[in-house]
Rosetta silent file (secondary structure, phi, psi, omega in degrees, C-alpha in Angstrom):
SEQUENCE: MTTAQSRFIEGLTAKVEADAAVRAAWLTGSFGKDREDRWSDVDAHLLIDAAKFDEFHSSVESWLCEIRPLVFMRLMFEGRMVNAMTDEAMRLDVWLHEGESAEVTTGETRVLYEEGGALFWLPRPGDRLTRKGAAELLLREIPEFWRCISMTPVVVGRGEKLVGTAGNSIILLALTNVLCAASGTRRDRGVKALNGFLLPHHRKCVEEAVLADSLSPDGPMRIPLRLARIMREYGPVICEQWEVEYPRAMEEAVLQYVRQEFGALGHSSVLEELG
SCORE:     score description
SCORE:     0.000 S_00000001
   1 L     0.000  126.502 -177.210   86.454  109.968  116.257 S_00000001
   2 L   -93.760  167.677  179.042   84.906  109.723  119.647 S_00000001
   3 H   -55.659  -52.577 -176.908   86.254  111.151  122.966 S_00000001
   4 H   -47.774  -53.166 -179.344   86.914  107.484  124.174 S_00000001
   5 H   -55.751  -73.033 -173.766   89.026  106.702  121.045 S_00000001
   6 H   -44.351  -39.142  179.714   90.975  109.972  121.211 S_00000001
   7 H   -68.408  -41.945  176.678   91.672  109.760  124.986 S_00000001
   8 H   -64.015  -39.061 -172.825   92.913  106.309  124.648 S_00000001
   9 H   -64.796  -40.205 -174.955   95.043  106.902  121.769 S_00000001
  10 H   -68.729  -42.386  172.541   96.558  110.044  123.528 S_00000001
  11 H   -58.250  -42.566 -170.278   97.083  107.850  126.828 S_00000001
  12 H   -71.454  -60.734 -179.016   98.840  105.071  124.745 S_00000001
  13 H   -52.891  -31.523 -178.667  101.219  107.497  123.239 S_00000001
  14 H   -72.253  -40.398 -171.914  102.103  109.137  126.357 S_00000001
  15 H   -70.766  -37.596 -177.736  102.653  105.803  128.013 S_00000001
  16 H   -64.239  -46.331  178.648  104.930  104.419  125.255 S_00000001
  17 H   -55.415  -29.559 -176.449  107.039  107.521  125.234 S_00000001
  18 H   -90.987   -1.942 -172.877  107.659  106.997  128.905 S_00000001
  19 L  -114.040  119.340  173.667  108.430  103.175  128.930 S_00000001
  20 L   -61.707  -20.376 -176.876  111.900  102.099  128.093 S_00000001
  21 L   -77.744  -21.665 -166.949  110.843   98.687  127.138 S_00000001
  22 E  -101.363  131.453  174.539  108.827   99.954  124.188 S_00000001
  23 E   -83.790  -31.509 -171.753  110.730  100.693  120.945 S_00000001
  24 E  -168.171  151.049  177.580  107.978  101.842  118.680 S_00000001
  25 E  -151.025  134.898  169.307  103.993  101.973  118.871 S_00000001
  26 E  -146.713  179.249  179.610  101.832  102.491  115.957 S_00000001
  27 E  -117.744  133.688  168.947   98.204  102.137  114.694 S_00000001
  28 L  -106.680 -164.564  165.046   96.841   99.913  111.806 S_00000001
  29 H    71.237 -148.568  179.750   93.366   99.304  110.814 S_00000001
  30 H   -68.151  -29.363 -176.480   90.918  102.258  110.146 S_00000001
  31 H   -79.796  -32.782  177.690   93.108  104.619  112.297 S_00000001
  32 H   -64.942  -24.161 -173.472   96.142  103.606  110.339 S_00000001
  33 L   -99.992   -2.034 -165.076   94.345  104.458  106.939 S_00000001
  34 L    56.339   23.855  172.752   92.777  107.725  108.236 S_00000001
  35 L  -103.262   12.717 -171.217   89.294  106.164  107.719 S_00000001
  36 L   -59.685  158.288  167.944   88.378  105.955  111.257 S_00000001
  37 L  -147.178 -170.541 -172.754   84.848  106.644  112.602 S_00000001
  38 L   -66.812  -23.320 -168.410   83.026  106.647  115.729 S_00000001
  39 L   -93.703   -3.290  179.893   82.448  102.793  115.450 S_00000001
  40 L   -75.741  128.003 -176.618   86.109  101.848  114.753 S_00000001
  41 L   -68.149  161.261  178.267   88.112   99.449  116.845 S_00000001
  42 E   -99.048  132.384  179.542   91.565  100.656  117.850 S_00000001
  43 E  -123.549  120.828 -174.079   94.289   98.280  116.454 S_00000001
  44 E  -118.720  162.121  172.616   97.692   99.026  118.055 S_00000001
  45 E  -128.926  133.805  175.658  101.132   97.607  117.714 S_00000001
  46 E  -125.815  113.879  172.087  103.851   97.710  120.114 S_00000001
  47 E   -76.286  122.782 -174.913  107.594   96.812  119.406 S_00000001
  48 E  -119.026  142.424  174.392  108.981   95.705  122.747 S_00000001
  49 L   -55.825  128.272  176.882  112.788   95.223  123.499 S_00000001
  50 H   -44.748  -47.005 -174.378  113.765   91.503  123.302 S_00000001
  51 H   -67.947  -22.191 -179.077  115.400   91.563  126.769 S_00000001
  52 H  -113.506    9.082 -178.604  112.207   92.999  128.280 S_00000001
  53 H   -65.335  -46.784 -176.620  109.571   91.310  126.364 S_00000001
  54 H   -60.315  -37.749 -176.518  108.861   88.529  128.796 S_00000001
  55 H   -81.965  -26.694  172.670  108.325   90.943  131.698 S_00000001
  56 H   -68.590  -51.545 -176.192  106.385   93.285  129.609 S_00000001
  57 H   -61.916  -23.855  179.320  104.152   90.554  128.265 S_00000001
  58 L   -93.793   -6.771 -171.977  103.264   89.095  131.776 S_00000001
  59 L  -124.461   15.245 -167.627  102.024   92.684  133.059 S_00000001
  60 H   -71.221  -31.853  162.646  100.476   93.779  129.853 S_00000001
  61 H   -43.258  -59.437  171.950   96.998   93.730  131.532 S_00000001
  62 H   -62.725  -40.800 -173.297   97.855   96.169  134.193 S_00000001
  63 H   -64.902  -38.161  175.065   99.861   98.111  131.951 S_00000001
  64 H   -80.944  -23.977 -179.883   96.944   98.776  129.587 S_00000001
  65 H   -78.551  -10.857  174.623   94.492   99.308  132.596 S_00000001
  66 H   -76.770  -29.739  173.393   96.687  102.271  133.581 S_00000001
  67 H   -76.189  -52.171  172.870   95.681  103.833  130.292 S_00000001
  68 L  -158.245  149.100 -175.820   91.900  103.040  130.799 S_00000001
  69 L   -62.690  138.223  176.711   90.214  100.413  132.923 S_00000001
  70 E   -92.270  140.352 -177.249   89.486   96.968  131.170 S_00000001
  71 E  -109.565  -23.384 -171.456   86.159   95.254  131.501 S_00000001
  72 E  -151.784  135.974  173.514   87.519   92.358  129.186 S_00000001
  73 E  -154.280  135.980  160.672   90.938   91.033  128.011 S_00000001
  74 E  -139.634  155.903  174.536   92.196   87.747  126.557 S_00000001
  75 E   -96.535  135.322  179.951   95.381   86.828  124.812 S_00000001
  76 E  -130.493 -179.828  165.911   95.083   85.327  121.290 S_00000001
  77 L    63.855   54.807  175.299   97.393   84.258  118.589 S_00000001
  78 L    65.364   27.004  177.078   99.947   82.225  121.016 S_00000001
  79 L    86.133    9.767 -169.338   99.788   85.341  123.382 S_00000001
  80 L   -91.280  -13.409 -175.356  100.980   87.761  120.697 S_00000001
  81 E  -124.954  136.706  172.652   97.556   89.763  120.467 S_00000001
  82 E  -108.036  125.408 -175.901   95.746   91.406  123.453 S_00000001
  83 E  -109.293  104.903 -164.229   91.900   91.262  122.444 S_00000001
  84 E  -135.851  163.869  170.965   90.284   93.786  124.946 S_00000001
  85 E  -138.770  144.291  174.423   87.454   96.147  125.728 S_00000001
  86 E   -88.010  175.948 -173.249   87.727   99.305  128.069 S_00000001
  87 L   -73.491   -3.539  176.566   85.046  100.315  130.644 S_00000001
  88 L  -108.563   16.724 -179.203   83.658  102.653  127.919 S_00000001
  89 L    57.739   38.431  159.196   83.025   99.405  125.529 S_00000001
  90 L   -86.104  126.186  173.202   85.849  100.688  123.166 S_00000001
  91 E   -80.311  140.874 -165.768   87.265   97.568  121.352 S_00000001
  92 E  -135.215  124.112  164.660   90.814   97.241  121.564 S_00000001
  93 E  -122.369  129.431 -179.946   93.501   94.872  119.738 S_00000001
  94 E  -124.731  107.032 -171.269   96.975   95.196  120.740 S_00000001
  95 E   -92.107  139.368 -178.202   99.786   93.220  118.793 S_00000001
  96 E  -119.553  133.801  179.689  103.034   92.768  120.762 S_00000001
  97 E  -116.595  144.034  172.141  106.221   92.469  118.699 S_00000001
  98 E  -116.600  137.361  177.459  109.577   91.509  119.959 S_00000001
  99 L   141.018 -173.019  172.546  112.773   92.621  118.698 S_00000001
 100 L   -83.787  -29.165 -178.046  114.813   95.558  117.410 S_00000001
 101 L  -153.241  166.869  168.275  112.735   96.595  114.407 S_00000001
 102 E  -150.093  160.300 -174.744  109.476   95.832  112.633 S_00000001
 103 E   -97.964  127.858  174.598  108.044   96.217  109.339 S_00000001
 104 E  -121.245  167.071  178.950  104.959   98.683  108.666 S_00000001
 105 E  -113.486  136.412  179.770  103.073   99.483  105.580 S_00000001
 106 L   -69.707  133.879 -178.525  103.090  102.883  103.938 S_00000001
 107 L    81.859    4.853  178.836   99.569  104.620  103.966 S_00000001
 108 L  -132.025   17.105 -172.645   98.301  102.031  106.402 S_00000001
 109 L  -141.174  136.887  168.446  100.174  102.917  109.444 S_00000001
 110 E  -122.836  119.402 -168.732   99.998  105.735  111.768 S_00000001
 111 E   -77.381  120.985  177.997  103.093  106.268  114.036 S_00000001
 112 E   -95.654  -32.228 -176.175  102.699  107.237  117.757 S_00000001
 113 E  -154.041  144.593  165.946  106.339  106.614  118.872 S_00000001
 114 E  -163.112  139.707  179.255  109.533  105.370  117.515 S_00000001
 115 L   -82.227  151.561  179.156  113.062  105.118  118.524 S_00000001
 116 L   -50.618  123.576  179.128  115.498  105.717  115.647 S_00000001
 117 L    72.137   15.078  176.343  115.472  103.021  112.982 S_00000001
 118 L   -84.327  -15.681  169.301  112.982  100.910  114.583 S_00000001
 119 E  -111.674  121.096  175.532  110.572  100.823  111.787 S_00000001
 120 E   -98.487  128.299 -169.508  111.134   99.735  108.287 S_00000001
 121 E   -97.564  141.257  178.509  108.436  100.768  105.721 S_00000001
 122 E  -107.630  157.387  178.505  107.079   98.644  102.977 S_00000001
 123 L   -74.418  148.325 -175.449  105.219  100.047   99.922 S_00000001
 124 L   -75.609  132.108  178.961  101.602  100.026  100.210 S_00000001
 125 L   -65.799  153.586 -174.920   99.811   97.280   98.188 S_00000001
 126 L   -62.484  158.665 -178.924   97.675   98.455   95.375 S_00000001
 127 L   -76.963  -17.649 -178.374   93.950   99.188   95.634 S_00000001
 128 E   -78.853  139.587  170.190   93.176   96.738   92.868 S_00000001
 129 L   -72.207  150.794  178.746   92.708   93.018   93.697 S_00000001
 130 L  -105.456  158.499 -172.569   95.312   90.948   92.033 S_00000001
 131 H   -46.045  -55.120 -179.649   94.951   87.983   89.834 S_00000001
 132 H   -51.186  -55.848  175.592   96.646   85.784   92.505 S_00000001
 133 H   -47.738  -38.953  179.037   94.546   87.402   95.212 S_00000001
 134 H   -74.607  -40.839  176.234   91.418   86.714   93.359 S_00000001
 135 H   -65.210  -53.668  173.282   92.202   83.246   92.612 S_00000001
 136 H   -52.230  -41.067 -177.696   93.019   82.286   96.190 S_00000001
 137 H   -77.150  -33.415  176.492   89.834   83.807   97.439 S_00000001
 138 H   -68.366  -39.769  176.825   87.514   82.298   94.833 S_00000001
 139 H   -79.476   -0.543  179.767   89.086   78.836   95.264 S_00000001
 140 H   -96.900  -54.184 -166.867   88.828   78.989   98.895 S_00000001
 141 H   -78.300  -33.107  171.346   85.228   80.580   99.303 S_00000001
 142 H   -76.752  -15.079  163.304   83.226   78.934   96.729 S_00000001
 143 H   -76.505  -29.759  179.257   83.834   75.266   97.789 S_00000001
 144 H   -75.929  -27.022  173.629   83.224   76.479  101.301 S_00000001
 145 H   -51.606  -61.738 -163.698   79.981   78.132  100.234 S_00000001
 146 H   -72.740  -25.672  177.928   78.625   74.956   98.634 S_00000001
 147 H   -69.619  -52.775 -175.340   79.946   72.608  101.576 S_00000001
 148 H   -66.577  -35.260  177.350   77.964   74.728  104.163 S_00000001
 149 H   -59.066  -37.723 -178.564   74.716   74.781  101.744 S_00000001
 150 H   -56.338  -26.126 -176.387   75.127   70.829  101.894 S_00000001
 151 L   -86.868   -6.006 -172.651   74.540   70.921  105.481 S_00000001
 152 H   -68.656  -44.585  175.906   71.272   72.894  105.489 S_00000001
 153 H   -54.164  -34.651  177.932   69.161   69.562  105.352 S_00000001
 154 H   -60.889  -61.856 -175.505   71.083   68.272  108.278 S_00000001
 155 H   -52.721  -39.893  172.903   70.118   71.167  110.572 S_00000001
 156 H   -69.785  -51.393 -172.348   66.337   71.171  109.258 S_00000001
 157 H   -62.514  -30.781  178.011   66.032   67.274  109.690 S_00000001
 158 H   -82.287  -11.177 -175.255   67.519   67.658  113.235 S_00000001
 159 L    71.946   31.755 -174.503   65.347   70.592  114.148 S_00000001
 160 L  -101.022   75.709  177.282   68.554   72.545  115.024 S_00000001
 161 H   -54.886  -47.541 -176.562   67.210   75.980  114.466 S_00000001
 162 H   -65.559  -44.700 -175.119   69.826   77.899  116.467 S_00000001
 163 H   -63.585  -37.012  178.399   72.709   75.886  114.539 S_00000001
 164 H   -74.809  -17.859 -175.012   71.032   76.798  111.338 S_00000001
 165 H   -76.657  -46.287 -177.601   70.592   80.297  112.008 S_00000001
 166 H   -65.713  -36.687  175.181   74.417   80.394  112.884 S_00000001
 167 H   -64.909  -29.184  175.027   75.292   78.507  109.648 S_00000001
 168 H   -67.179  -34.423  171.925   73.491   80.801  107.634 S_00000001
 169 H   -58.623  -37.071  169.106   75.884   83.609  108.755 S_00000001
 170 H   -62.270  -39.079  179.447   78.687   81.584  107.432 S_00000001
 171 H   -59.665  -55.975 -172.900   77.028   81.040  104.157 S_00000001
 172 H   -56.007  -42.712  179.458   76.423   84.579  103.948 S_00000001
 173 H   -54.718  -47.911  170.911   80.009   85.508  104.521 S_00000001
 174 H   -64.919  -31.711  173.071   81.378   83.266  101.848 S_00000001
 175 H   -60.332  -50.809 -177.800   79.054   84.613   99.356 S_00000001
 176 H   -63.491  -33.156  173.229   79.794   88.155   99.979 S_00000001
 177 H   -53.925  -52.441 -172.908   83.490   87.396   99.854 S_00000001
 178 H   -69.595  -44.210  178.937   83.137   85.978   96.274 S_00000001
 179 H   -63.619  -21.468  177.336   80.949   88.974   95.289 S_00000001
 180 H   -66.122  -43.169 -179.249   83.567   91.507   96.564 S_00000001
 181 H   -42.947  -39.488 -157.483   85.766   89.960   93.825 S_00000001
 182 L   -70.002  -29.930 -177.115   83.430   91.166   91.203 S_00000001
 183 L   -72.826  -33.952 -167.991   84.434   95.036   92.003 S_00000001
 184 L    81.138    3.498  177.552   88.090   94.185   91.552 S_00000001
 185 E   -95.545  121.284 -178.239   88.759   96.217   94.659 S_00000001
 186 L   -68.313  126.458 -178.386   91.027   94.811   97.208 S_00000001
 187 L   -83.267  103.231 -168.496   89.169   94.540  100.444 S_00000001
 188 L  -110.126   28.048 -172.369   91.321   96.253  102.920 S_00000001
 189 L  -127.797  149.140 -177.346   88.904   96.825  105.832 S_00000001
 190 L   -63.821  176.299 -177.890   87.758   94.441  108.694 S_00000001
 191 L   -57.549  -17.174 -170.634   84.623   92.206  108.690 S_00000001
 192 L   -93.655    4.308 -173.823   82.377   95.121  109.954 S_00000001
 193 L  -126.150   90.505 -168.859   83.039   97.116  106.667 S_00000001
 194 L  -116.413  -38.478 -172.185   81.447   95.528  103.637 S_00000001
 195 H   -45.294  -50.296 -166.786   79.177   97.936  101.641 S_00000001
 196 H   -74.764  -10.704  175.993   81.830   99.927   99.698 S_00000001
 197 H  -100.873    5.932  176.191   83.252   96.533   98.209 S_00000001
 198 L  -113.196  144.603  179.200   80.152   95.091   96.779 S_00000001
 199 L   -79.299  143.705 -175.654   78.675   96.355   93.586 S_00000001
 200 H   -41.401  -38.094  169.798   75.485   97.894   94.107 S_00000001
 201 H   -70.440  -29.206  173.145   73.220   95.314   92.493 S_00000001
 202 H   -81.773  -33.223  165.761   74.848   92.527   94.257 S_00000001
 203 H   -52.969  -44.786  176.649   74.414   94.227   97.584 S_00000001
 204 H   -65.082  -45.995 -173.096   70.802   94.709   96.814 S_00000001
 205 H   -73.788  -25.774  176.011   69.970   91.212   95.935 S_00000001
 206 H   -72.812  -44.508  171.146   71.719   89.817   98.896 S_00000001
 207 H   -66.438  -23.480  174.263   70.035   92.149  101.367 S_00000001
 208 H   -72.145  -46.539  177.303   66.725   91.144   99.800 S_00000001
 209 H   -63.311  -32.366  173.807   67.516   87.605  100.279 S_00000001
 210 H   -74.612  -45.124 -171.308   68.413   87.765  103.717 S_00000001
 211 H   -84.502  -32.452 -168.765   65.900   90.244  105.064 S_00000001
 212 L   -74.333  138.981 -179.328   62.905   89.196  103.166 S_00000001
 213 L    50.775   22.418  176.857   60.425   86.903  105.204 S_00000001
 214 L   -59.674  -14.128  171.747   63.190   86.303  107.720 S_00000001
 215 L  -102.550    3.525  173.026   60.851   85.849  110.430 S_00000001
 216 L   -73.879  157.288 -172.550   58.475   83.510  108.844 S_00000001
 217 L   -53.811  -33.567 -172.247   58.424   79.909  110.127 S_00000001
 218 L  -115.657   16.090  174.660   60.369   78.550  107.107 S_00000001
 219 H   -54.736  -53.882 -174.689   62.594   81.765  106.579 S_00000001
 220 H   -54.743  -23.314  176.483   65.703   80.197  108.017 S_00000001
 221 H   -89.662  -23.580 -178.404   65.508   77.507  105.330 S_00000001
 222 H   -68.438  -37.821 -176.365   64.660   79.812  102.629 S_00000001
 223 H   -53.516  -56.180 -174.647   67.599   82.146  103.266 S_00000001
 224 H   -67.328  -21.688  173.034   70.365   79.638  102.273 S_00000001
 225 H   -77.811  -49.353 -173.704   68.550   78.642   99.141 S_00000001
 226 H   -61.326  -31.378  174.893   68.142   82.170   97.997 S_00000001
 227 H   -73.092  -41.477  179.881   71.812   82.793   98.634 S_00000001
 228 H   -57.374  -51.118  179.374   72.630   79.643   96.708 S_00000001
 229 H   -46.407  -50.962 -178.918   70.525   81.045   93.792 S_00000001
 230 H   -55.878  -55.905 -179.730   72.710   84.181   93.927 S_00000001
 231 H   -52.877  -31.615 -172.665   76.004   82.061   93.813 S_00000001
 232 H   -69.017  -41.897 -171.108   74.537   80.140   90.912 S_00000001
 233 H   -76.254  -55.248 -172.682   73.887   83.286   89.043 S_00000001
 234 H   -94.601  -24.462 -170.974   77.030   85.337   89.713 S_00000001
 235 H   -52.411  -53.379 -175.863   79.634   82.787   91.006 S_00000001
 236 H   -75.104  -21.792  165.715   80.580   81.379   87.464 S_00000001
 237 H   -74.224  -30.195  179.877   80.756   84.898   85.958 S_00000001
 238 H   -73.736  -32.553  179.016   82.982   86.155   88.567 S_00000001
 239 H   -62.218  -47.164  169.058   85.125   82.954   88.129 S_00000001
 240 H   -52.892  -45.421 -175.364   85.264   83.794   84.380 S_00000001
 241 H   -61.106  -41.820  175.184   86.212   87.372   84.985 S_00000001
 242 L   -92.428   10.411 -172.094   89.349   85.973   86.958 S_00000001
 243 L    46.260   58.883  176.160   90.035   83.035   84.788 S_00000001
 244 L  -120.033  139.962  173.072   89.254   80.576   87.755 S_00000001
 245 L   -80.986  123.949  173.743   87.539   77.299   87.133 S_00000001
 246 L   -66.175  138.281 -169.754   84.127   77.082   88.814 S_00000001
 247 L   -93.487   68.824 -176.920   83.435   74.000   90.785 S_00000001
 248 H   -56.598  -49.758  174.830   80.349   73.082   88.785 S_00000001
 249 H   -43.047  -62.046 -178.827   80.439   69.450   89.666 S_00000001
 250 H   -63.613  -44.640  175.148   80.263   70.277   93.322 S_00000001
 251 H   -54.481  -46.257 -171.164   77.438   72.666   92.982 S_00000001
 252 H   -74.628  -36.182  176.127   75.197   70.157   90.935 S_00000001
 253 H   -59.933  -41.851  178.840   75.966   67.404   93.635 S_00000001
 254 H   -59.767  -45.827 -171.589   75.141   69.884   96.462 S_00000001
 255 H   -74.433  -41.261 -178.373   71.753   70.998   94.793 S_00000001
 256 H   -64.920  -38.865  177.987   70.782   67.219   93.950 S_00000001
 257 H   -62.510  -54.750 -167.721   71.412   66.384   97.614 S_00000001
 258 H   -61.664  -29.964 -172.686   69.540   69.445   99.095 S_00000001
 259 H   -78.904  -37.455 -170.044   66.447   68.845   96.706 S_00000001
 260 H   -72.187  -34.804 -176.061   66.396   65.198   97.613 S_00000001
 261 H   -80.173  -37.752 -175.130   66.636   65.721  101.533 S_00000001
 262 H   -73.252  -38.187  169.034   64.261   68.730  101.683 S_00000001
 263 H   -56.087  -48.358  176.450   61.687   66.674   99.667 S_00000001
 264 H   -62.997  -21.290 -179.551   62.010   63.778  101.938 S_00000001
 265 H   -88.813   -8.867  179.132   61.582   66.180  105.012 S_00000001
 266 L    92.640   20.176 -168.483   58.399   67.523  103.605 S_00000001
 267 L  -130.529   43.609  173.120   59.599   70.900  102.704 S_00000001
 268 H   -51.011  -30.536 -178.299   59.546   70.834   98.914 S_00000001
 269 H   -74.869  -24.065  168.373   57.959   74.185   98.699 S_00000001
 270 H   -77.102    2.980  174.925   61.029   76.054   99.751 S_00000001
 271 H   -77.983  -22.090  168.475   63.009   74.704   96.779 S_00000001
 272 H   -46.058  -27.429  174.082   61.194   77.275   94.738 S_00000001
 273 H   -59.003  -22.469  175.518   64.018   79.610   96.118 S_00000001
 274 H   -78.047  -14.231 -173.638   66.422   77.953   93.938 S_00000001
 275 L    76.928    0.000    0.000   64.655   79.079   90.788 S_00000001
């Protein structure tokens, strides 16, 4: 933990203890699980008395600035979450809850302040991915992966190199979400923590696919095709592991289209990446 993180948490604790509008305050994320490091965001939650919520909400920016000056702040999720950054570039999310009580999760919550009976504790989910959770993930991410792959000829044909680069990151995210299911471990950390949920050989092949020749002229075209090859190899195996039907027809349709369009665009050589 850095000085900036500890100083903010100490300041937040002191402030909620002195504010009659706040019934409870707690941390989730890395700090709630005792897994924080110097790069962790601070994910805080405040339970605000219903009668005082509107007043508190309208002044939340100045309220936070009294703990540490902010250089950025926006309200998200219908105003229920404050997404902010302090003058020390510490990233901060503050969720605002309204009412007399709130539910928190055992093993994933660090309480900073609580009035009697304000928090109700729920059991912590298991570390293993459930059959239902795996099925939902695979049925969501694999079709999205192939949908995005089908758009690679579009950005190549239009010469949209910046859009293509951004699209590759979406393709990469969908693939790694699928590969995470192979370990059977429930992914309970944010988007900036991935390594620990990938099997070592999966991580190695994806890193090689993304980093190899990434600066070459046709690198942005080769990356999604390399990722498609990885999905073709491991996607059906992972689906079989979790007894989920792999969308084979969609894969075949997308690859036929990609081969056709890259050939028409004069980029047949990059199709070697599909194997």
